[in-house]
Short mmCIF file of C-alpha atoms and ligand atoms in Angstrom, two decimals:
data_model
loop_
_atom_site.label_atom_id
_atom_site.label_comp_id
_atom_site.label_asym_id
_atom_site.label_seq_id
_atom_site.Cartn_x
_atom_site.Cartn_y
_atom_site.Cartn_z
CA UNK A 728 -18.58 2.07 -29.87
CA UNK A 729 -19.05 5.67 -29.79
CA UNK A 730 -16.33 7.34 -31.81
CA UNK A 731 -16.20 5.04 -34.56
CA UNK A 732 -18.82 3.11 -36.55
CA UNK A 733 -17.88 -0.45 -35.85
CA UNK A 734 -16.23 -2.81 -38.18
CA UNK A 735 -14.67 -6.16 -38.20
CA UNK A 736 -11.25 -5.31 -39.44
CA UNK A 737 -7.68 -6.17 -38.01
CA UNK A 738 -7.20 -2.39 -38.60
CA UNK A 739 -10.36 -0.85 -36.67
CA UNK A 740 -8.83 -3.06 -33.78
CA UNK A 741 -5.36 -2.11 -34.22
CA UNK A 742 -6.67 1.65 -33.73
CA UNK A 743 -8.47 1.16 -30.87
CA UNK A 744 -5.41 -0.04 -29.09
CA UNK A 745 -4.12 3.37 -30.37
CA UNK A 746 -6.37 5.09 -28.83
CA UNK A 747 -6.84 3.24 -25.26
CA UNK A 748 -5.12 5.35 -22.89
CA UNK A 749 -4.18 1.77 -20.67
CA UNK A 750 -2.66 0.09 -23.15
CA UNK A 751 0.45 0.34 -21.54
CA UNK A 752 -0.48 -1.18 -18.10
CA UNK A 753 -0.12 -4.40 -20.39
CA UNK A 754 3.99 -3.97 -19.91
CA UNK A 755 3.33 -4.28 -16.30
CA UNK A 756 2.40 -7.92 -16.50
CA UNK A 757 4.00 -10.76 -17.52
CA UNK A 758 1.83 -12.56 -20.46
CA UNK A 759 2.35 -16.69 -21.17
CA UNK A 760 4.20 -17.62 -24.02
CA UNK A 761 2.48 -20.20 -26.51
CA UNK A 762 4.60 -23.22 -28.20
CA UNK A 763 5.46 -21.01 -30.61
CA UNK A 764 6.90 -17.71 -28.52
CA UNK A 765 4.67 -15.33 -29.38
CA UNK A 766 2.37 -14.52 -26.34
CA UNK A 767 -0.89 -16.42 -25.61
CA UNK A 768 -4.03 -14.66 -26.13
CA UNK A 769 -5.29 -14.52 -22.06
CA UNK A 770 -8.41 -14.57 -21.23
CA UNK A 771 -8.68 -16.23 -17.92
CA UNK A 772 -8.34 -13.54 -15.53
CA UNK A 773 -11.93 -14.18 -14.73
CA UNK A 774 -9.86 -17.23 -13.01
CA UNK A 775 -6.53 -16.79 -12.65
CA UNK A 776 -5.25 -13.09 -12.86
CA UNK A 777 -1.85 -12.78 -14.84
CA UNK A 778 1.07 -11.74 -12.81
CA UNK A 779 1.66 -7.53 -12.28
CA UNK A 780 5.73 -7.32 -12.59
CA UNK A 781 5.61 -5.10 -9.22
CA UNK A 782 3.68 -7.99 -7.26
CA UNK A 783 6.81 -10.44 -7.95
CA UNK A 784 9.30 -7.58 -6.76
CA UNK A 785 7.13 -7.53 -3.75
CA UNK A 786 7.29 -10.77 -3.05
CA UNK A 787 11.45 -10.91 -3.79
CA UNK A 788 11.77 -7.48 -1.80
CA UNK A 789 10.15 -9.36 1.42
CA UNK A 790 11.94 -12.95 1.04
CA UNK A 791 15.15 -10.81 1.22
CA UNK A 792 13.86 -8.60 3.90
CA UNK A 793 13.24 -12.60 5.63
CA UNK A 794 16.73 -13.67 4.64
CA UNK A 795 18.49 -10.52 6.24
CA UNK A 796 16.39 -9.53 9.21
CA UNK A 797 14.70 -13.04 10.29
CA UNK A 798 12.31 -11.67 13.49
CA UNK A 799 13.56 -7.99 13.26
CA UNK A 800 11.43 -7.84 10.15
CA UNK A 801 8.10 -7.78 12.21
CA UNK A 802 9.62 -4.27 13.12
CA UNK A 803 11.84 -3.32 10.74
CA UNK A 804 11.95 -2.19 7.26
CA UNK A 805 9.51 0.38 4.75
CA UNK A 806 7.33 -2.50 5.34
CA UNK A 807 7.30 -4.16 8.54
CA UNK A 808 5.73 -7.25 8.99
CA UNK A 809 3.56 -7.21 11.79
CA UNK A 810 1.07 -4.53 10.64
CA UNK A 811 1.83 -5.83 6.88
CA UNK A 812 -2.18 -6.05 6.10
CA UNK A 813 -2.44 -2.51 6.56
CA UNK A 814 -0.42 -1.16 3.54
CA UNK A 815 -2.99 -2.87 1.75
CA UNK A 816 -6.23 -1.78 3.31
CA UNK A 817 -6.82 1.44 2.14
CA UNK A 818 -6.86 0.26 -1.74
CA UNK A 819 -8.74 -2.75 -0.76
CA UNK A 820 -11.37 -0.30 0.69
CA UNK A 821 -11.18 1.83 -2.39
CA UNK A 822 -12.18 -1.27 -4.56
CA UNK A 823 -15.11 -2.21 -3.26
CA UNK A 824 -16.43 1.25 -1.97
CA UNK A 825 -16.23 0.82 1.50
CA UNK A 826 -14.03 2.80 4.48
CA UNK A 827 -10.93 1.67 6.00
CA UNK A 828 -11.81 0.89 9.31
CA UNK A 829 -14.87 -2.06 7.12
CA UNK A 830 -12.43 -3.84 4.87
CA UNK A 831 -9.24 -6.49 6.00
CA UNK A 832 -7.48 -8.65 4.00
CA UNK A 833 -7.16 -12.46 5.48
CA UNK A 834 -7.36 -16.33 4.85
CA UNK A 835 -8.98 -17.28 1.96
CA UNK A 836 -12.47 -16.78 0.57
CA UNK A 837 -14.33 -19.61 2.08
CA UNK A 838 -12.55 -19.16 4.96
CA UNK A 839 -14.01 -16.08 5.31
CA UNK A 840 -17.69 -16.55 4.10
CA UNK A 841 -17.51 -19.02 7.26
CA UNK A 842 -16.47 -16.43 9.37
CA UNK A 843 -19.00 -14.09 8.10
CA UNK A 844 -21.73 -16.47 8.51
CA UNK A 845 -20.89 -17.41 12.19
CA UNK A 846 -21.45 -13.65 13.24
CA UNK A 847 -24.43 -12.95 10.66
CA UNK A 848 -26.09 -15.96 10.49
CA UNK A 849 -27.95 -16.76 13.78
CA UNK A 850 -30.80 -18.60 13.45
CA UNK A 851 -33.65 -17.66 16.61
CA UNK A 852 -37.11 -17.81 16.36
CA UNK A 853 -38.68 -18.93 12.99
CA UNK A 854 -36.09 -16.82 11.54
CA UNK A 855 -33.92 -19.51 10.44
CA UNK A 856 -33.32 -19.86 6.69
CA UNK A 857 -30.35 -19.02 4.22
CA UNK A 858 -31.45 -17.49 0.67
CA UNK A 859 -28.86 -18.27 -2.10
CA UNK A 860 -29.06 -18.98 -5.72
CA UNK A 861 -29.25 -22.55 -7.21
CA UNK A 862 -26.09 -22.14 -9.38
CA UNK A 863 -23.95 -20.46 -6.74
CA UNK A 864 -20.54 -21.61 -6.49
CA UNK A 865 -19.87 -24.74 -4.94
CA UNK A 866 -18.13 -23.65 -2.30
CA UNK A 867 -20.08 -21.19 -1.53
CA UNK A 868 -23.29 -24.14 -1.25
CA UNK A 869 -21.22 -26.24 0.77
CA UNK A 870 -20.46 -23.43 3.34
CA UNK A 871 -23.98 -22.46 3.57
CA UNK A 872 -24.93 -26.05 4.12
CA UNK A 873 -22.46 -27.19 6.29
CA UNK A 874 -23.86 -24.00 8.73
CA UNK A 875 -27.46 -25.03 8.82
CA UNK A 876 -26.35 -28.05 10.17
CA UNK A 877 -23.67 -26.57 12.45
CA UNK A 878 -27.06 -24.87 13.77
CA UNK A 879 -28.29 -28.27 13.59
CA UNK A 880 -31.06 -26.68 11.22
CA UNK A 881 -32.04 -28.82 8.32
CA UNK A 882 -31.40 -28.59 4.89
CA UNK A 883 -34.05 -29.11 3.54
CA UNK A 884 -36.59 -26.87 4.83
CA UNK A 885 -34.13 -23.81 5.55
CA UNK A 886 -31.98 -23.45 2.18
CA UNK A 887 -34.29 -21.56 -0.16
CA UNK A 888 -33.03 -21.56 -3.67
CA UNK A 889 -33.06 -18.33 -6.30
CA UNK A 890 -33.62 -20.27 -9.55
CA UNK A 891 -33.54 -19.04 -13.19
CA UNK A 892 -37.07 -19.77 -14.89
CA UNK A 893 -37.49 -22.84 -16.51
CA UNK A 894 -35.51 -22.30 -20.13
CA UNK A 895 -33.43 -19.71 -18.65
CA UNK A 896 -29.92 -18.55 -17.74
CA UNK A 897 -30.02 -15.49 -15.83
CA UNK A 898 -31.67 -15.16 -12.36
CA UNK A 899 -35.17 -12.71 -12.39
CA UNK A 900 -35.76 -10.15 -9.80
CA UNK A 901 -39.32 -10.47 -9.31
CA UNK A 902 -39.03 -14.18 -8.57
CA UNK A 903 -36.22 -12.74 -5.76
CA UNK A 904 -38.34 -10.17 -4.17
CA UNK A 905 -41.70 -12.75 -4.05
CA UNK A 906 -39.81 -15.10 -1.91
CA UNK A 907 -38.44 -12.42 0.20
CA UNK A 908 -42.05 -11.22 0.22
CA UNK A 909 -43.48 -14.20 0.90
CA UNK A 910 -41.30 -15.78 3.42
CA UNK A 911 -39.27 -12.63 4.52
CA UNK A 912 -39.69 -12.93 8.18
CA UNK A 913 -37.86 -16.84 8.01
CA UNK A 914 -35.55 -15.48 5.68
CA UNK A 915 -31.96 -14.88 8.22
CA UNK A 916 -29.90 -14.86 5.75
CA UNK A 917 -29.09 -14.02 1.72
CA UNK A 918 -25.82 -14.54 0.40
CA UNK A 919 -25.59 -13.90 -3.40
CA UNK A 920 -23.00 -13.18 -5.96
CA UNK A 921 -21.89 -9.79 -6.97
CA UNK A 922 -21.28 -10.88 -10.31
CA UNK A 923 -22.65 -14.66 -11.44
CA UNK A 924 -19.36 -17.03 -11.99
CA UNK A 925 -20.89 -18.80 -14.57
CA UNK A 926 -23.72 -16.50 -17.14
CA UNK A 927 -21.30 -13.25 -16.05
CA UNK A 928 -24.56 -11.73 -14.19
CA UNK A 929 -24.45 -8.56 -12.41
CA UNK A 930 -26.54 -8.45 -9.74
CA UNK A 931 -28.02 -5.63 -7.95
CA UNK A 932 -26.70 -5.25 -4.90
CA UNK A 933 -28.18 -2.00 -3.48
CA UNK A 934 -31.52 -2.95 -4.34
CA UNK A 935 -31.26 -7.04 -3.43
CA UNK A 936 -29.92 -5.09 0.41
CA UNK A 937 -32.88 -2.55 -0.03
CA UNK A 938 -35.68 -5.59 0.05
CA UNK A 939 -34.29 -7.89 2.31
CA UNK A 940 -33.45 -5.20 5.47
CA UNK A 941 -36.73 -3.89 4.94
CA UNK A 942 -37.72 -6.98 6.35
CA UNK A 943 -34.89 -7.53 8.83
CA UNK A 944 -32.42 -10.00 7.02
CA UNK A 945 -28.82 -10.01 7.03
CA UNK A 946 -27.12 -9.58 3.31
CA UNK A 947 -23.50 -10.77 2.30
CA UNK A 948 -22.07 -11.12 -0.79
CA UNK A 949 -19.44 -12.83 -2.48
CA UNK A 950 -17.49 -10.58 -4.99
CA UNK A 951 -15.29 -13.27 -6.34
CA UNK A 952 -15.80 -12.45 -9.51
CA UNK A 953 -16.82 -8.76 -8.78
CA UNK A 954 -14.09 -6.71 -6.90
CA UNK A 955 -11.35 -5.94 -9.76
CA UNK A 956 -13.89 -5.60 -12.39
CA UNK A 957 -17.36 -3.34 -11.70
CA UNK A 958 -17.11 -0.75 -9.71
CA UNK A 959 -18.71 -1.33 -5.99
CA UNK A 960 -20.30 0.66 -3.01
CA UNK A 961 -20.87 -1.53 -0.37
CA UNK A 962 -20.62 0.82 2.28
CA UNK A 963 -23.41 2.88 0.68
CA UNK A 964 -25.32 0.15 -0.51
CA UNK A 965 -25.70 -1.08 3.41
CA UNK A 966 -24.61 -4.17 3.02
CA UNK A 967 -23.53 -6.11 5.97
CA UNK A 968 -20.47 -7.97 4.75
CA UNK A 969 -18.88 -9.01 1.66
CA UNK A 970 -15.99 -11.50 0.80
CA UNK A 971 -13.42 -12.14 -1.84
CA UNK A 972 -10.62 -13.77 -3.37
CA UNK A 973 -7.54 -11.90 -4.68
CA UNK A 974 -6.50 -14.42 -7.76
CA UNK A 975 -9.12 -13.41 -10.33
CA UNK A 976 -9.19 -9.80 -11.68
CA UNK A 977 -7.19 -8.77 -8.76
CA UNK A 978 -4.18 -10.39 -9.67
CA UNK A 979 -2.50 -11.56 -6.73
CA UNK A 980 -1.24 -15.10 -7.01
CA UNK A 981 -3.29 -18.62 -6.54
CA UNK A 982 -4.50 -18.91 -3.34
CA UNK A 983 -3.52 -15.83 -2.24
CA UNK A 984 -4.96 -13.89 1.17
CA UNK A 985 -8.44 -13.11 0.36
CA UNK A 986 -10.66 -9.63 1.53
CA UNK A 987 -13.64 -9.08 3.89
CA UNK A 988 -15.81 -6.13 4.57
CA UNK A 989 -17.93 -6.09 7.77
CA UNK A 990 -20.19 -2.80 7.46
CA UNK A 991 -19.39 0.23 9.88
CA UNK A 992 -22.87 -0.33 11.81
CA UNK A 993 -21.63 -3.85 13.07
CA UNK A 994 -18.10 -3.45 13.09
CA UNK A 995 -18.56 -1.29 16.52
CA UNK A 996 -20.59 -3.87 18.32
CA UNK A 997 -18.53 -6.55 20.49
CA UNK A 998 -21.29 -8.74 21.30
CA UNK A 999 -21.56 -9.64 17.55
CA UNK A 1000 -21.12 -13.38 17.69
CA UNK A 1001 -17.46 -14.34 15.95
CA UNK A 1002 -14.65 -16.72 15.89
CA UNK A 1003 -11.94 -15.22 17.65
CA UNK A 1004 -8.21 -15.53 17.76
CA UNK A 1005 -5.24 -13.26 18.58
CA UNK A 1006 -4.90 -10.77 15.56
CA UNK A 1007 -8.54 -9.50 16.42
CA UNK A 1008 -7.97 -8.36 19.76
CA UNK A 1009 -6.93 -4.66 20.64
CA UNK A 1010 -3.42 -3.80 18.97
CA UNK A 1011 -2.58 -1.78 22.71
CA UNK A 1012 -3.05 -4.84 25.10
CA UNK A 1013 -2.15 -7.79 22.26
CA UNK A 1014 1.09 -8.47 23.62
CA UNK A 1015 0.19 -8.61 27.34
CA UNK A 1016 -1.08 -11.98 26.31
CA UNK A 1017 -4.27 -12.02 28.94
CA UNK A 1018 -7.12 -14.31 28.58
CA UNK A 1019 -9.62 -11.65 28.00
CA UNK A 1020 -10.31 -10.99 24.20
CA UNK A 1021 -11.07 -7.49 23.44
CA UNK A 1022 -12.47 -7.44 19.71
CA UNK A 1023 -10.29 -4.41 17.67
CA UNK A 1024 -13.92 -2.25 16.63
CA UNK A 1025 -12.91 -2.37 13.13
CA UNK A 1026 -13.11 -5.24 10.28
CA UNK A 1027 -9.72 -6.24 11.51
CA UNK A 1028 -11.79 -7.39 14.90
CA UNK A 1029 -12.73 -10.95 12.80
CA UNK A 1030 -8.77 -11.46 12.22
CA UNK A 1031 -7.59 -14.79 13.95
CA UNK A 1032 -3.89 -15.00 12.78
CA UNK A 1033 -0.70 -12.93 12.35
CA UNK A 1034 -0.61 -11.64 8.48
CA UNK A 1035 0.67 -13.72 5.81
CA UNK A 1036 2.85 -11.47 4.53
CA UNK A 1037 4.50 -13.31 1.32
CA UNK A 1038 0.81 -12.99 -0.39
CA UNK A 1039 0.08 -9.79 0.65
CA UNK A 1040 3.06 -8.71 -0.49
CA UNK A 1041 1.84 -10.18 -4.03
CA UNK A 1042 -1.41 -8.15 -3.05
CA UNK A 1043 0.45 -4.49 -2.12
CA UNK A 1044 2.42 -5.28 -5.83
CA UNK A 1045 -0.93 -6.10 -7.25
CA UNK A 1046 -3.08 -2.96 -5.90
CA UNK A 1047 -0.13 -0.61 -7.05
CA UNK A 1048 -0.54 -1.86 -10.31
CA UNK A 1049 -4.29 -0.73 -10.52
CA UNK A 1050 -3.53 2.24 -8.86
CA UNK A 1051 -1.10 3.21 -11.61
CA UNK A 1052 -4.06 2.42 -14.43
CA UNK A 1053 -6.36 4.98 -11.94
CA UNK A 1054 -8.07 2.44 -9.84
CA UNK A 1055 -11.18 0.86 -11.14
CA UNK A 1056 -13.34 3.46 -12.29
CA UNK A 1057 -10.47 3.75 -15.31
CA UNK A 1058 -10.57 -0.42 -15.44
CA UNK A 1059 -14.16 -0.04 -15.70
CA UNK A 1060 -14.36 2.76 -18.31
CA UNK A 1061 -11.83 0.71 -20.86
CA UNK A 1062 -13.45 -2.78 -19.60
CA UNK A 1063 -17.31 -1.18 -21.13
CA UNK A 1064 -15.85 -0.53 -24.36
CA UNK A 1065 -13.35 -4.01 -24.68
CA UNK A 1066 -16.17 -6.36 -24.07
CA UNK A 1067 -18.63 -4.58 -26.05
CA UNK A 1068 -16.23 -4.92 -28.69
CA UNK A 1069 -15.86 -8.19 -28.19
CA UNK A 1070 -19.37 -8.69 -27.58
CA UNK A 1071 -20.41 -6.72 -31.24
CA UNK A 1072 -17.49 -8.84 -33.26
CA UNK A 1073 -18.95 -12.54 -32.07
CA UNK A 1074 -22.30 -10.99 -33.56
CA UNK A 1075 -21.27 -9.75 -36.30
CA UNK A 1076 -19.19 -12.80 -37.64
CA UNK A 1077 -20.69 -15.87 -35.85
CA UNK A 1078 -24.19 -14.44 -36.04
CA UNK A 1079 -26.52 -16.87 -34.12
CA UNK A 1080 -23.53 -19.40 -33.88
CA UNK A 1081 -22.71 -18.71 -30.74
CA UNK A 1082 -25.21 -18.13 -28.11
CA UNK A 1083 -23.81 -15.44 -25.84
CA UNK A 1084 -25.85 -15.59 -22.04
CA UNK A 1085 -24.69 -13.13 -20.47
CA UNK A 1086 -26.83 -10.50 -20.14
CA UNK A 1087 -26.71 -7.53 -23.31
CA UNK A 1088 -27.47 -4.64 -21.15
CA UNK A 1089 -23.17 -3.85 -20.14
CA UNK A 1090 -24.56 -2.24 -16.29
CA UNK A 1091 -25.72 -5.84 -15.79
CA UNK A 1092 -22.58 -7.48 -17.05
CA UNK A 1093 -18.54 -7.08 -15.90
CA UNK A 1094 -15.75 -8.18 -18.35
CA UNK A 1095 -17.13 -12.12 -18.88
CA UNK A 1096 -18.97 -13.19 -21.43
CA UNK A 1097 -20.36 -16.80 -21.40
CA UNK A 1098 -20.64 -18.45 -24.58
CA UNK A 1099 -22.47 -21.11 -25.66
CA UNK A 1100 -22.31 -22.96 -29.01
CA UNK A 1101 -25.44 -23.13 -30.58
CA UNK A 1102 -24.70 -26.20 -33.47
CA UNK A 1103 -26.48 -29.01 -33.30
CA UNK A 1104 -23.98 -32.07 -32.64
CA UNK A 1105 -21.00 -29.77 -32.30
CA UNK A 1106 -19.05 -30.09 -28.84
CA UNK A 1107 -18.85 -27.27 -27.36
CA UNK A 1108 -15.55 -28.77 -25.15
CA UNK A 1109 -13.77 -30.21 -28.29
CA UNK A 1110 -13.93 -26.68 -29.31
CA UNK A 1111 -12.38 -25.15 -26.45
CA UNK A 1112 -9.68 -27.31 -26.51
CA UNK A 1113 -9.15 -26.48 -30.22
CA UNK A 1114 -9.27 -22.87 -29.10
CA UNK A 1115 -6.50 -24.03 -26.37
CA UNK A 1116 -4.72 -25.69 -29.15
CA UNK A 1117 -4.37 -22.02 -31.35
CA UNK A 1118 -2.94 -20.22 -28.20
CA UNK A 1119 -6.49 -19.12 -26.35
CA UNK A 1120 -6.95 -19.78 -23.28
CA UNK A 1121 -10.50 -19.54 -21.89
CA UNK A 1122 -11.94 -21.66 -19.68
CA UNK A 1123 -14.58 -24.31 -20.06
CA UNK A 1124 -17.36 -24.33 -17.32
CA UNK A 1125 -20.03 -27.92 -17.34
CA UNK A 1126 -22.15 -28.62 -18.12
CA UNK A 1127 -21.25 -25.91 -21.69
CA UNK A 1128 -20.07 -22.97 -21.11
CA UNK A 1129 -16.93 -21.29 -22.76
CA UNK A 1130 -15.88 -18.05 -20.70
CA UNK A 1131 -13.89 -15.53 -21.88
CA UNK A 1132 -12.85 -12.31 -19.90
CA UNK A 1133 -10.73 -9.77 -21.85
CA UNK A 1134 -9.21 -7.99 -18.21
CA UNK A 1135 -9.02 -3.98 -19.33
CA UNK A 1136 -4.95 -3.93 -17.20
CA UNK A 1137 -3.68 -6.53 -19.94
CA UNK A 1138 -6.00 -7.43 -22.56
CA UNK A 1139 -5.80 -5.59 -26.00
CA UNK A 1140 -8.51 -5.09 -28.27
CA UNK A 1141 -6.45 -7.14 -31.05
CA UNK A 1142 -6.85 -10.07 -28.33
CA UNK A 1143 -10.19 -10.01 -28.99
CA UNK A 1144 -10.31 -9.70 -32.82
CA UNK A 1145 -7.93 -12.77 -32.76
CA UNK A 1146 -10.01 -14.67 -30.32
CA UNK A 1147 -13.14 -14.40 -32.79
CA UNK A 1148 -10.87 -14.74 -35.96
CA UNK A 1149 -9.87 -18.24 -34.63
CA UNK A 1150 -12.99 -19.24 -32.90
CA UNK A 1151 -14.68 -18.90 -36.61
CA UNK A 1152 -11.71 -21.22 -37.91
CA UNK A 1153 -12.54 -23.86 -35.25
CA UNK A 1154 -15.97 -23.77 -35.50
CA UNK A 1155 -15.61 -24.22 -39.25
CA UNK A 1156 -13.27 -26.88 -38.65
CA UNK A 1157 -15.52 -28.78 -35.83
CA UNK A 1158 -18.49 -28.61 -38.33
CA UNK A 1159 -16.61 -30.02 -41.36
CA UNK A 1160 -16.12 -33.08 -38.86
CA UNK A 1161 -19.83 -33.08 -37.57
CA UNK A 1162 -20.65 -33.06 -41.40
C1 PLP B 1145 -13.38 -18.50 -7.08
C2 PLP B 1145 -14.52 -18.63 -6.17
C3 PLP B 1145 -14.42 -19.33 -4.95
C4 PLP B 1145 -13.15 -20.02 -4.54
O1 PLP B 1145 -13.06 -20.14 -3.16
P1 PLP B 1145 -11.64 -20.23 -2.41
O2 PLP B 1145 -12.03 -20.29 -0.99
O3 PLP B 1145 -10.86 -19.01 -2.78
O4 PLP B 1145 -10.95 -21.46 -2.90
C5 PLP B 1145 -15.53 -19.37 -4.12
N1 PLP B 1145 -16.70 -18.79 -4.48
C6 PLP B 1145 -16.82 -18.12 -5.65
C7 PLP B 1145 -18.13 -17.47 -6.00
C8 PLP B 1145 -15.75 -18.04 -6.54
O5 PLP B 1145 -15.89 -17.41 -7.70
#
């Protein structure tokens, strides 16, 4: 904290809710109720972004539009249907620092990564290995897998694995650039995390895409956890494509249509290998409905279906919301000082506790923090669910992780003064029982 010397009072939080210029993007969401109506303290965005008010008029505004116009809506309307993505691609761009023409919002994340890999991932030569990390998200292991063996490559000697040293959480950059050192020229692939899902990890994505062109592999990364919460420059940073889901910190409903990026330098070239279907081919000749596909030369050249317009709709509601807090580098400035907050009150009243892994240095971490409990015999999932039980929601990740992600559009700093207050009380309470 810069302005004030830090302290552990209800007040100190109080005034820097006073003093955060979003605190009243909070009125734009709607915030669970606990048992007892008074509102839950939230801090799952990390998983499950709470709902922006303008993303459910969105959604109302285009079942109506559905209701009234039934196939006239693909043409009619502020927002017609059939080039619905597009509303939403120029703040999709701005988010993860890319241009226009390199970012589309489609399917779903996985969906995507596949879709990525089938055009970046060709395995010739001896170049035929995928880089990842050993705790990546499971669905992000399974993809990777499941295309070695589409390639009919095996597993086993083509899936190289970034691990954390032995006694470690957080993944080391010198053991990174020795492997690409070492077996750079098999390497065809690295797909990595922008931010770690489960330590909170930022990784460095300009210099991970730095090392691994210099010796000719394709990068992608998954920004699940990134887009909505650090601020990104893929298009500088070179990478060659990126994916994402829209739930998390960007708010847009379960499920909801997900966002690629497919670097300027490839977008342009039609003999990329890809996956094609209608919505890719050239807007101008779409309709003739010939047999020859003509790839559109922009990101929206790896679309395969007409838009699903009842989640992008939450996704247009959603990216107006940020828009109105000042886009991300505002999200960013408030999230810096909210989790450092956060960070400095589990120190300061649960002392060594609570092991916190995520990393201390705030460049190398977004909103998440992980937390570990650090009592011997105490539960660390009894806890959470005692947490649950006092109106917190967090989220428990196995094998003993508790995250918590105070979002800077709806989180308040008295969130997190609460969230420590009662984590004390439940620890207290789970070590009376241990006792
Ligand atoms: C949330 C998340 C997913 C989820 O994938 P879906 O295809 O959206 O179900 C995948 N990978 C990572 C890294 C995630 O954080």
């Amino acid at each position: 904290m810069t302005t004030m010397t830090f302290d552990t009072s209800l007040e100190y939080a109080q005034q820097l809710d006073a003093n955060d210029p979003l605190a009243p993007m909070r009125e734009h969401f709607s915030i669970p109720k606990q048992a007892n109506g008074e509102d839950e303290y939230y801090f799952t965005g990390n998983s499950l972004g709470l709902q922006p008010k303008l993303a459910r008029e969105a959604v109302l505004e285009l079942l109506d539009a559905w209701q009234q116009r039934g196939v006239k809506g693909h043409f009619e309307g502020d927002y017609p249907w059939m080039p619905y993505h597009e509303f939403v691609t120029e703040h999709a761009a701005e988010l993860v620092g890319a241009k226009a023409e390199e970012v589309v919002m489609m399917n779903s994340l996985t969906a995507n990564l596949h879709l990525m890999m089938v055009s970046f991932y060709q395995p010739s030569g001896k170049r035929t290995k995928i880089l990842i990390e050993d705790h990546a998200f499971p669905s992000d292991h399974y993809a990777v897998e499941s295309q070695l063996k589409h390639h009919k490559q095996s597993v086993q000697e083509n899936l190289l694995l970034w691990t954390p040293r032995e006694g470690e959480e957080l993944l080391n950059y010198d053991d990174l650039f020795e492997m690409i050192d070492q077996h750079g020229d098999e390497i065809a692939l690295i797909l990595l995390p922008g931010v770690q899902y489960y330590t909170g990890q930022v990784l460095d994505m300009q210099r991970i895409t730095e090392k691994a062109h210099a010796k000719g592999i394709n990068v992608g990364f998954d920004l699940a956890h990134a887009v909505g919460n650090i601020e990104l420059a893929l298009h500088d940073w070179q990478v060659d494509f990126a994916c994402w889901c829209s739930y998390k910190y960007l708010n847009s409903g379960a499920g909801s249509v997900a966002g690629c990026f497919v670097h300027q330098k490839h977008t342009q070239n039609p003999e990329l290998n890809r996956f094609a279907g209608w919505w890719g081919h050239d807007k101008s000749t779409r309709f003739k409905m010939e047999n020859t596909f003509k790839p559109i030369p922009t990101a929206e050249g790896w679309q395969l279906s007409n838009p699903p317009v009842l989640s992008l709709a939450a996704v247009r509601g959603s990216y107006e919301t940020i828009s109105l807090a000042g886009g991300i580098g505002e999200l960013r400035k408030k999230s810096l000082l909210l989790t450092e907050y956060l960070l400095g009150l589990i120190k300061a009243e649960l002392g060594d506790r609570i092991r916190v892994i995520t990393p201390d240095d705030p460049a190398q971490r977004g909103c998440q923090l992980s937390l570990m409990v650090n009592e011997p015999g105490l539960n660390g999932k009894a806890l959470y669910s005692d947490l649950e039980s006092q109106g917190i929601t967090t989220d428990w990740r196995e094998p003993n992780v508790i995250r918590v992600a105070p979002v800077p559009l709806y989180n308040q700093f008295q969130d997190a003064y609460h969230f420590v207050r009662i984590l004390k009380a439940c620890l207290n309470k789970e070590a009376n029982h241990v006792r």
